[in-house]
Short mmCIF file of C-alpha atoms and ligand atoms in Angstrom, two decimals:
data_model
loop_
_atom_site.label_atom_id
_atom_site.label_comp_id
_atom_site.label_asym_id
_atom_site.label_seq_id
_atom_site.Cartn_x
_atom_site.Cartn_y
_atom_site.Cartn_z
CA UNK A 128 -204.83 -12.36 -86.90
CA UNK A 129 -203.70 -13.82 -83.89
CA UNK A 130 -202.99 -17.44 -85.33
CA UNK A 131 -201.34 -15.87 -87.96
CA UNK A 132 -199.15 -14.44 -85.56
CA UNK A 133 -198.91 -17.28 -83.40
CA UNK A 134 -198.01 -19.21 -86.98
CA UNK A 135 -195.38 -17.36 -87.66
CA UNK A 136 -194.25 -17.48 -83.87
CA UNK A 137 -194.34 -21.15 -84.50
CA UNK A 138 -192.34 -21.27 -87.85
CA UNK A 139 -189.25 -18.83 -86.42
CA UNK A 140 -188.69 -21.39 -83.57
CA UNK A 141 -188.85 -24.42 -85.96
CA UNK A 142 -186.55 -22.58 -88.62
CA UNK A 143 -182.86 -24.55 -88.98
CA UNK A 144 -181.34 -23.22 -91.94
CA UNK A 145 -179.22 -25.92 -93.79
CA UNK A 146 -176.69 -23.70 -95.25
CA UNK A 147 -175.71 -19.56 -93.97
CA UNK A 148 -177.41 -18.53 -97.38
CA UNK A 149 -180.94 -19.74 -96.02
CA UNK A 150 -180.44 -17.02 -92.83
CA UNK A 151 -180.22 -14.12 -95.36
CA UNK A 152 -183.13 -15.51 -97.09
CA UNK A 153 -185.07 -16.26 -93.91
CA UNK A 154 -184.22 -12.38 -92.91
CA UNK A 155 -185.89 -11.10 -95.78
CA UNK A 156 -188.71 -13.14 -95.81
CA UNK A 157 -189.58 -12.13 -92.89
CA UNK A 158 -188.27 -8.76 -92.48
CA UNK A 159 -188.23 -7.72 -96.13
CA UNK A 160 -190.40 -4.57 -97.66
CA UNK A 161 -192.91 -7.03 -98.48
CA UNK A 162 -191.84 -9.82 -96.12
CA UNK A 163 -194.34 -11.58 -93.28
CA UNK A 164 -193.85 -8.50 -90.46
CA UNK A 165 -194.65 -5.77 -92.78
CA UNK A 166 -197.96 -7.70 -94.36
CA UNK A 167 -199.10 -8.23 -90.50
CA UNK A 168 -198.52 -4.25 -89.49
CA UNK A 169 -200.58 -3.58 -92.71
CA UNK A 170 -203.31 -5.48 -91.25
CA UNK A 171 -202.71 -4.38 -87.69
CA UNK A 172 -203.70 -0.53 -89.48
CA UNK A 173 -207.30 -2.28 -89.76
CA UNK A 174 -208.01 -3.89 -86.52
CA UNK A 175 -210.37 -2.05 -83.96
CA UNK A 176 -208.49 -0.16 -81.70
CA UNK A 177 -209.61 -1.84 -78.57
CA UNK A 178 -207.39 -5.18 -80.01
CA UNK A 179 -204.69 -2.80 -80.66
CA UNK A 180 -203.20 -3.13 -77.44
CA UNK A 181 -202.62 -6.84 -77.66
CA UNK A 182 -201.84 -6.81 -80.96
CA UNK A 183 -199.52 -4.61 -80.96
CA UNK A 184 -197.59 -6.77 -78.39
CA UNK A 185 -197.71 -9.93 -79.81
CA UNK A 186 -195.83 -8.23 -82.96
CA UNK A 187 -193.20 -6.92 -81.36
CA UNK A 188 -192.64 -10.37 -79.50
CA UNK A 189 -192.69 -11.80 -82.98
CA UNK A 190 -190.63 -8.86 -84.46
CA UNK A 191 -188.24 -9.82 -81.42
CA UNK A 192 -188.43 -13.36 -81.67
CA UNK A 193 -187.40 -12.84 -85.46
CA UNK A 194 -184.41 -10.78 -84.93
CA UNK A 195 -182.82 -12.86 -81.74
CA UNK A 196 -183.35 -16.40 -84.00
CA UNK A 197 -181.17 -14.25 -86.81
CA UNK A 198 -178.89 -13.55 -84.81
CA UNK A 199 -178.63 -16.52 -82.97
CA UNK A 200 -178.14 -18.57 -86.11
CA UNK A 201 -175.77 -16.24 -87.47
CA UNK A 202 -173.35 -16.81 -84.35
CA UNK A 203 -173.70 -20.36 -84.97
CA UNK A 204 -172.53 -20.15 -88.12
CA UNK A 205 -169.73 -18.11 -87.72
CA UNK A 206 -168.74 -20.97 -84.30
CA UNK A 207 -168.72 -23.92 -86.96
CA UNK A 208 -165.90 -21.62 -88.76
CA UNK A 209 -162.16 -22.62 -87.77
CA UNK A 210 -160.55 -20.13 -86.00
CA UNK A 211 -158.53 -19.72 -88.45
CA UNK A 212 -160.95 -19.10 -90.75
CA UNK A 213 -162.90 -16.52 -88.71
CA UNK A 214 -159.59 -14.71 -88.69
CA UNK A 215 -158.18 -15.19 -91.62
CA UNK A 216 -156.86 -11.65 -92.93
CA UNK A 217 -156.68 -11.76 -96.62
CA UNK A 218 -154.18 -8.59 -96.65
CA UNK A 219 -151.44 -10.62 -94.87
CA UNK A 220 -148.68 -11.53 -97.30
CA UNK A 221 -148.56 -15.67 -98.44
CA UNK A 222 -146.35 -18.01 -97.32
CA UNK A 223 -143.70 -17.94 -100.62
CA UNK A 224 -142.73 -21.59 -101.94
CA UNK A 225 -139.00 -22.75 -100.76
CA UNK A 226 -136.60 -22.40 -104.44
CA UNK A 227 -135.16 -25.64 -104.68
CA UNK A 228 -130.83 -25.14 -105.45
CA UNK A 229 -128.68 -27.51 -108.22
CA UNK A 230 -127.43 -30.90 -107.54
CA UNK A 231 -123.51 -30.50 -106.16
CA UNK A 232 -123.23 -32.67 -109.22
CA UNK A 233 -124.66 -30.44 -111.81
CA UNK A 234 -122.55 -27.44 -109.62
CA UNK A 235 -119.23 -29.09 -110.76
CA UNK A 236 -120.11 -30.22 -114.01
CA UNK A 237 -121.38 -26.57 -114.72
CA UNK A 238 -117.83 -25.43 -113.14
CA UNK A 239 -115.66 -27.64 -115.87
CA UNK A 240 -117.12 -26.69 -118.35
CA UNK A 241 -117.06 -23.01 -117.64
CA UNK A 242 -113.33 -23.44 -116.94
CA UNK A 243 -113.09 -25.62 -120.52
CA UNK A 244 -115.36 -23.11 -122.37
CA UNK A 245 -112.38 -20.39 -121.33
CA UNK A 246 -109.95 -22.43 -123.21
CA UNK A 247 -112.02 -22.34 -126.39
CA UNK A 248 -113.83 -25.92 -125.97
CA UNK A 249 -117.69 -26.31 -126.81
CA UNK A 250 -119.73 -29.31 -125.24
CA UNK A 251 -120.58 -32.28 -127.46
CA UNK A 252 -123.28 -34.73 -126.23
CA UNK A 253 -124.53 -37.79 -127.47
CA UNK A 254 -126.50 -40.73 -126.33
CA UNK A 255 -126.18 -42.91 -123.69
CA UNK A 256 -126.92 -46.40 -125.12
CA UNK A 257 -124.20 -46.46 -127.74
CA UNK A 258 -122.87 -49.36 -129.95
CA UNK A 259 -119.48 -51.23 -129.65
CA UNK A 260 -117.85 -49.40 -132.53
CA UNK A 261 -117.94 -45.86 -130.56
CA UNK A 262 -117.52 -46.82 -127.38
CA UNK A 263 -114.78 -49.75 -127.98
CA UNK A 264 -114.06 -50.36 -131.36
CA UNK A 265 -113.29 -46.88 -132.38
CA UNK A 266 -111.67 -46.38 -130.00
CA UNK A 267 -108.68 -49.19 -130.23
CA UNK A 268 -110.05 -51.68 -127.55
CA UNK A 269 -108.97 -54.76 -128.71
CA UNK A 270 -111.49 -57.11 -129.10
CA UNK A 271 -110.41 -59.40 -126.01
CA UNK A 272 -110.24 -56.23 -124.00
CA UNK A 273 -112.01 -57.06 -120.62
CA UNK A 274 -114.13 -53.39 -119.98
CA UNK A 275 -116.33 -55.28 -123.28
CA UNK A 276 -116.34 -58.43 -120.21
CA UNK A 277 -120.12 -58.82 -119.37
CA UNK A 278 -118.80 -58.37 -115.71
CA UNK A 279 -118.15 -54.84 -116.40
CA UNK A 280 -120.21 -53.29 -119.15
CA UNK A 281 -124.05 -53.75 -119.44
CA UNK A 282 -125.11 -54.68 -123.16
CA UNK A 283 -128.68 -55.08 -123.93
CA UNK A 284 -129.38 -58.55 -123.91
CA UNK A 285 -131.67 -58.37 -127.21
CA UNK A 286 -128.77 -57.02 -129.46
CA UNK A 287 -125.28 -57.37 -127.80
CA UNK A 288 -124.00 -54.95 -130.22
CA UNK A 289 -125.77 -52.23 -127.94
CA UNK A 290 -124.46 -51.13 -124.62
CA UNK A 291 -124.69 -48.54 -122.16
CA UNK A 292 -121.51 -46.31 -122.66
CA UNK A 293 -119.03 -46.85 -119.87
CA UNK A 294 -117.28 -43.61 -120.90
CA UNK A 295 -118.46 -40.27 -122.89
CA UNK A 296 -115.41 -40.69 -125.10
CA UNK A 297 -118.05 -42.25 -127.45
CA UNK A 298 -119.27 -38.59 -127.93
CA UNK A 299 -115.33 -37.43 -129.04
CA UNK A 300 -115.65 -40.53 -131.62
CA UNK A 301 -118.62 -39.21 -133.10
CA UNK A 302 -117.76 -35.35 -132.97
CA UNK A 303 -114.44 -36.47 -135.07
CA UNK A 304 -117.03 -38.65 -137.31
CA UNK A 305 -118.77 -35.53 -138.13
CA UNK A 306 -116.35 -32.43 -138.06
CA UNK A 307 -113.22 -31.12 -139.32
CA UNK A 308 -110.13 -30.48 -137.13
CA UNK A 309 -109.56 -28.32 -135.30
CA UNK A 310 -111.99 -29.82 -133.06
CA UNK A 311 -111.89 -28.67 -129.39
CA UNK A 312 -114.69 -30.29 -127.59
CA UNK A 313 -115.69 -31.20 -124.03
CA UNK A 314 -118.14 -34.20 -123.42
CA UNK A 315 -119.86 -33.91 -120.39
CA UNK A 316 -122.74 -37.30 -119.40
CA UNK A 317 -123.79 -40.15 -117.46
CA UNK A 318 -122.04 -43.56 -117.76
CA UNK A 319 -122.56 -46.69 -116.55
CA UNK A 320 -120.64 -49.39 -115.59
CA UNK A 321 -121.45 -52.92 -113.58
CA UNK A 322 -119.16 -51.95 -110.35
CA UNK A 323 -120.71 -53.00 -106.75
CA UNK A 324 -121.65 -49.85 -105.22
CA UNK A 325 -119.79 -48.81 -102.46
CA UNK A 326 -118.41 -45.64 -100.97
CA UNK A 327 -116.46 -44.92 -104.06
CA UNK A 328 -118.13 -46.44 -106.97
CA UNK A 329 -120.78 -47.01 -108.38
CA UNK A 330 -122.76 -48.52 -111.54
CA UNK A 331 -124.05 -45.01 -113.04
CA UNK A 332 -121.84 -41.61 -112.61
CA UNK A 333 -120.71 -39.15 -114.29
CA UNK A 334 -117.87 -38.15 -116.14
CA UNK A 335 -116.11 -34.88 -118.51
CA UNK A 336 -114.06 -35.93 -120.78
CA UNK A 337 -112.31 -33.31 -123.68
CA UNK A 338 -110.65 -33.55 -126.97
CA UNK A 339 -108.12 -30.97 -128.56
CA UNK A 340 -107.13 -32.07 -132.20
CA UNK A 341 -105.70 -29.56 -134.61
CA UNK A 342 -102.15 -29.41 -136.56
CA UNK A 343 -98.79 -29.46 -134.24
CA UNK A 344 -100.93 -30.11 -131.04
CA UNK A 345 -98.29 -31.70 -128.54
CA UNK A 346 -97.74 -33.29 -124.95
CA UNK A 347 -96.79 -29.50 -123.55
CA UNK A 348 -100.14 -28.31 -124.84
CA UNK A 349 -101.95 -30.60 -122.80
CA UNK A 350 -99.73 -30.27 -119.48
CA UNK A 351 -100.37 -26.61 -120.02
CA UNK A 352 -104.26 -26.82 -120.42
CA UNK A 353 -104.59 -29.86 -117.43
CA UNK A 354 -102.73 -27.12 -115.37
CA UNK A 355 -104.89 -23.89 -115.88
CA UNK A 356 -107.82 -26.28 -115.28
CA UNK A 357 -106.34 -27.84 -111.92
CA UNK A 358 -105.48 -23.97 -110.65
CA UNK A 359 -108.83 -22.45 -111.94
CA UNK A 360 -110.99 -25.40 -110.23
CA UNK A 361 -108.96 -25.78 -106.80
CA UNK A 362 -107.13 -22.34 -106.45
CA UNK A 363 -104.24 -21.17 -107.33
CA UNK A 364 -101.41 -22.95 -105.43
CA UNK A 365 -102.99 -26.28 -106.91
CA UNK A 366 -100.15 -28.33 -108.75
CA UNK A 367 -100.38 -31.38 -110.92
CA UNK A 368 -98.02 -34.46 -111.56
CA UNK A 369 -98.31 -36.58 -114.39
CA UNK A 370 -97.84 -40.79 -113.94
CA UNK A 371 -97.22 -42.84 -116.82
CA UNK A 372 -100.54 -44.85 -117.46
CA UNK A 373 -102.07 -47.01 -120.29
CA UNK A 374 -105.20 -46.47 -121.93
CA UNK A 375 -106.07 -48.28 -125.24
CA UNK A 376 -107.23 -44.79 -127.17
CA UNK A 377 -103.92 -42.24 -126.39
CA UNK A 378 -100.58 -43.01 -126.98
CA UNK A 379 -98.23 -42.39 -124.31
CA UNK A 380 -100.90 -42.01 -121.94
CA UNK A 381 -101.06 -40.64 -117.96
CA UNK A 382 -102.91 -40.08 -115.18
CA UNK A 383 -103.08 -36.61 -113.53
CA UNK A 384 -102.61 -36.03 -110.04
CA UNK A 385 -103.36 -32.67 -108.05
CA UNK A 386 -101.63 -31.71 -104.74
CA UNK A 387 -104.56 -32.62 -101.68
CA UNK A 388 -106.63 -29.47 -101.19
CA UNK A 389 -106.84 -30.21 -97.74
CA UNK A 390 -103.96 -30.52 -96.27
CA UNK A 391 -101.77 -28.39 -98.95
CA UNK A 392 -99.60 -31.18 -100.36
CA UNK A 393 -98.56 -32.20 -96.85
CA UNK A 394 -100.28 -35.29 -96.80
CA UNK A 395 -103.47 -36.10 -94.67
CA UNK A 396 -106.58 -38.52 -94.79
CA UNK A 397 -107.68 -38.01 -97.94
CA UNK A 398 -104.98 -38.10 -100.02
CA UNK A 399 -103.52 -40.77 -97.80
CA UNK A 400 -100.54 -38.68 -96.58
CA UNK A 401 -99.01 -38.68 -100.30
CA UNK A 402 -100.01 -35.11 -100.44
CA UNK A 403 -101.63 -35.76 -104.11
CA UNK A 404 -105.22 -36.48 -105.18
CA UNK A 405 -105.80 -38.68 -108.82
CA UNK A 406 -108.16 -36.51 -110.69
CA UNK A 407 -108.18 -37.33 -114.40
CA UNK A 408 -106.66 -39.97 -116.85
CA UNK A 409 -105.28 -38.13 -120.63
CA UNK A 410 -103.01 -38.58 -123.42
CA UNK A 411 -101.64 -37.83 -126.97
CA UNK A 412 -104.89 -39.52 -129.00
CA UNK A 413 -103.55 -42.54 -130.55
CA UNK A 414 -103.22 -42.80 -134.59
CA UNK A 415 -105.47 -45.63 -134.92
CA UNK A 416 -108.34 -43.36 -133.32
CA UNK A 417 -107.98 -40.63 -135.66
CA UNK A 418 -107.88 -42.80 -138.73
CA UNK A 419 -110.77 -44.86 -137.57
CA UNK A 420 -113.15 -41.28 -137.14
CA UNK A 421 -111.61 -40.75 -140.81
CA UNK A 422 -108.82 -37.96 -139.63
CA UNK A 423 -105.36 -37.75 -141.01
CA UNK A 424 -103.35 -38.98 -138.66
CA UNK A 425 -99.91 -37.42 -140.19
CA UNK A 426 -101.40 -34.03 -140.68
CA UNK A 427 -103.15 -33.64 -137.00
CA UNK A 428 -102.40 -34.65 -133.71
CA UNK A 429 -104.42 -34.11 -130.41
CA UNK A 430 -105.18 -34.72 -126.69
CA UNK A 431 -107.89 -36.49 -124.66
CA UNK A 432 -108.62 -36.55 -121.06
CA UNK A 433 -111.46 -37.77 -118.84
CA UNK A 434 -112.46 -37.13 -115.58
CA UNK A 435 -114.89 -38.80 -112.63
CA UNK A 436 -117.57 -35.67 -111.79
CA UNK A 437 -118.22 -37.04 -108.52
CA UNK A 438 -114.66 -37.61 -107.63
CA UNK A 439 -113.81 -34.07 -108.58
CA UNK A 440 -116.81 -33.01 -106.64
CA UNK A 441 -115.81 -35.43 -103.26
CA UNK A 442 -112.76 -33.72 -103.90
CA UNK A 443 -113.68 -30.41 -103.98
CA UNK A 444 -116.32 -30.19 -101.10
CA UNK A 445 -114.33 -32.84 -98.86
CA UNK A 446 -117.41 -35.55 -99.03
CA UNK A 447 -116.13 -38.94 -98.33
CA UNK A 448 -119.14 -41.12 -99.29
CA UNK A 449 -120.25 -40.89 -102.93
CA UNK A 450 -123.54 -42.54 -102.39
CA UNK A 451 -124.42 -39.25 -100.78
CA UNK A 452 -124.75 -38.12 -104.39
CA UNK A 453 -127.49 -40.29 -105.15
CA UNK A 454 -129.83 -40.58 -102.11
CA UNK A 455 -131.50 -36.96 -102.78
CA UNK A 456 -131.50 -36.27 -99.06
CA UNK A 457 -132.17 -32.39 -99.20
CA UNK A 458 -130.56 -32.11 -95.96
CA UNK A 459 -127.28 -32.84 -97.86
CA UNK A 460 -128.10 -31.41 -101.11
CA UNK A 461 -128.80 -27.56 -99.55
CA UNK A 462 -125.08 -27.55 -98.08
CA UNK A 463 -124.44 -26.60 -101.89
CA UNK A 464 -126.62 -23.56 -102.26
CA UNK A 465 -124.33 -21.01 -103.26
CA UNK A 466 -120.75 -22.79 -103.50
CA UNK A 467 -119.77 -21.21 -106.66
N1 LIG B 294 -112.10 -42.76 -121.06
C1 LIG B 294 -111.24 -42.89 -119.91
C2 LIG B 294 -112.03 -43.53 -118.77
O1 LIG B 294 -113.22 -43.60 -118.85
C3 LIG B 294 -110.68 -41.57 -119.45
C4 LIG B 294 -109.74 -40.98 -120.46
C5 LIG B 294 -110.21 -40.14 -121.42
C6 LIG B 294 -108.40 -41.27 -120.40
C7 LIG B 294 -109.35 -39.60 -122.35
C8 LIG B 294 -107.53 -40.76 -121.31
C9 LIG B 294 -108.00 -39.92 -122.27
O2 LIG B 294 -111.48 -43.96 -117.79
#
């Protein structure tokens, strides 16, 4: 009985569990109702009571030696824990993921077109590469006109007939393809044109354009509706002026200035101390554009217009360096949180 003892004595010492489940199991192996301790005290009940002195001993080292290695390796285990594992307290609340916000971009295209929806206008999209007939053709470019130049408009090389729209008036050329006046529609998109990028341009952006045709539209309607829009989107003192302008697709055609934001009309930086800000290009939609989207030109008349989003947006938020648009550095992009 000794050696058995002595065995046992031997195999607690030499026990290194590889994993903390092994302890447990070691624990009741040992300890356990029918584990090693218990089958030795059952024997101890037969041993002649002059051993029982010793014996008795020598158990209750081993019984000892048992518990201490348990909890030895059990504080071992718990050490090889991180701290912040040992403490972790599963009732603390998580850390909550940050919400990202919308692109200033999408802020002011979302704006327009809430101010344009007021007015009665739906949006129209179509697709971005587009062929020459409703981007240029349709649209009264001659066909010497120099935005179809390859320095200015990307065509894909395979079929030159394709391009990448340079404008989203391709979208009002297709709405008129497919519906009835009155159509009051605004065109919202990415275009693309070859331009070096710089502070103030560059090869993709984005642009709103809107068409109003119906019977007796006229050149008061549109002043009217480019007015609301200029006081709804920069406040109510906002003015516009109108400049005589060309544009192949309206007929007479103008550019549309705002008084500066910034310095009230009184003429600073930014609008270069003229006290106005160029916002938008419109005009009476030429005759040849109806007729070529297959609209009576005698019976209906309407209005285009077309705007940069990104200049209305450097504008609006007083950014000077479009590019800033397009880097996606969050540390610009939050600024925008909660503008509108
Ligand atoms: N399509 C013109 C441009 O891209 C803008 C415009 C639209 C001008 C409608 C007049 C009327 O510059």
């Amino acid at each position: 009985m000794i050696h058995k003892i002595e065995a046992l004595l031997q195999q607690v010492e030499a026990f290194k569990p590889q994993a903390a489940a092994e302890i447990e199991e070691f624990r009741v192996r040992m300890l356990g109702r029918k584990g090693e301790l218990n089958i030795v005290l059952e024997e101890f009940k037969k041993v002649a009571p002059e051993m029982k002195r010793e014996l008795g001993q020598r158990i209750n080292n081993l019984k000892n030696a048992i518990n201490e290695r348990i909890a030895t390796l059990r504080e071992e285990v718990e050490q090889q824990q991180t701290p912040e594992e040992s403490q972790r307290d599963m009732t603390r609340p998580g850390t909550a993921d940050a919400i990202g916000s919308r692109h200033p971009i999408s802020l002011v295209k979302n704006e327009i077109v809430e101010i344009f929806s007021r007015l009665g206008y739906t949006v129209a999209e179509g697709p971005e590469i587009e062929d020459d007939w409703h981007v240029f053709s349709a649209l009264n470019f001659p066909p010497e006109h120099p935005a179809r130049d390859m320095q200015d408009t990307f065509f894909i090389q395979k079929n030159p007939d394709l391009l990448l729209r340079t404008h989203t008036s391709s979208i009002q050329v297709r709405t008129m393809e497919h519906q009835k006046p009155p159509i009051r529609v605004i065109c919202p998109g990415r275009v693309f044109r070859n331009e070096a990028i710089s502070y103030r341009a560059h090869c993709i952006f984005h642009q709103i354009e809107g068409l109003y045709i119906d019977e007796n539209v006229s050149f008061a309607d549109l002043k009217q509706s480019i007015l609301y829009f200029a006081k709804e989107l920069f406040g109510e003192k906002a003015q516009i002026r109108l400049r005589p302008s060309y544009f192949p697709f309206t007929e007479p055609s103008a550019e549309v200035d705002v008084s500066c934001n910034l310095c009230g009309g009184k003429g600073c930086n930014v609008c270069k101390h003229t006290g106005w800000l160029e916002i938008m290009g419109c005009g009476m939609v030429d005759p040849n554009v109806l007729e070529a989207s297959g609209i009576d030109s005698k019976k209906y008349s309407g209005f285009a217009f077309g705007m940069g989003v990104e200049r209305i947006a450097m504008l609006k938020f007083g950014v000077k360096d479009l590019r800033l648009y397009f880097e996606n550095d969050v540390r610009f992009l939050r600024q925008f949180d909660s503008v509108f």
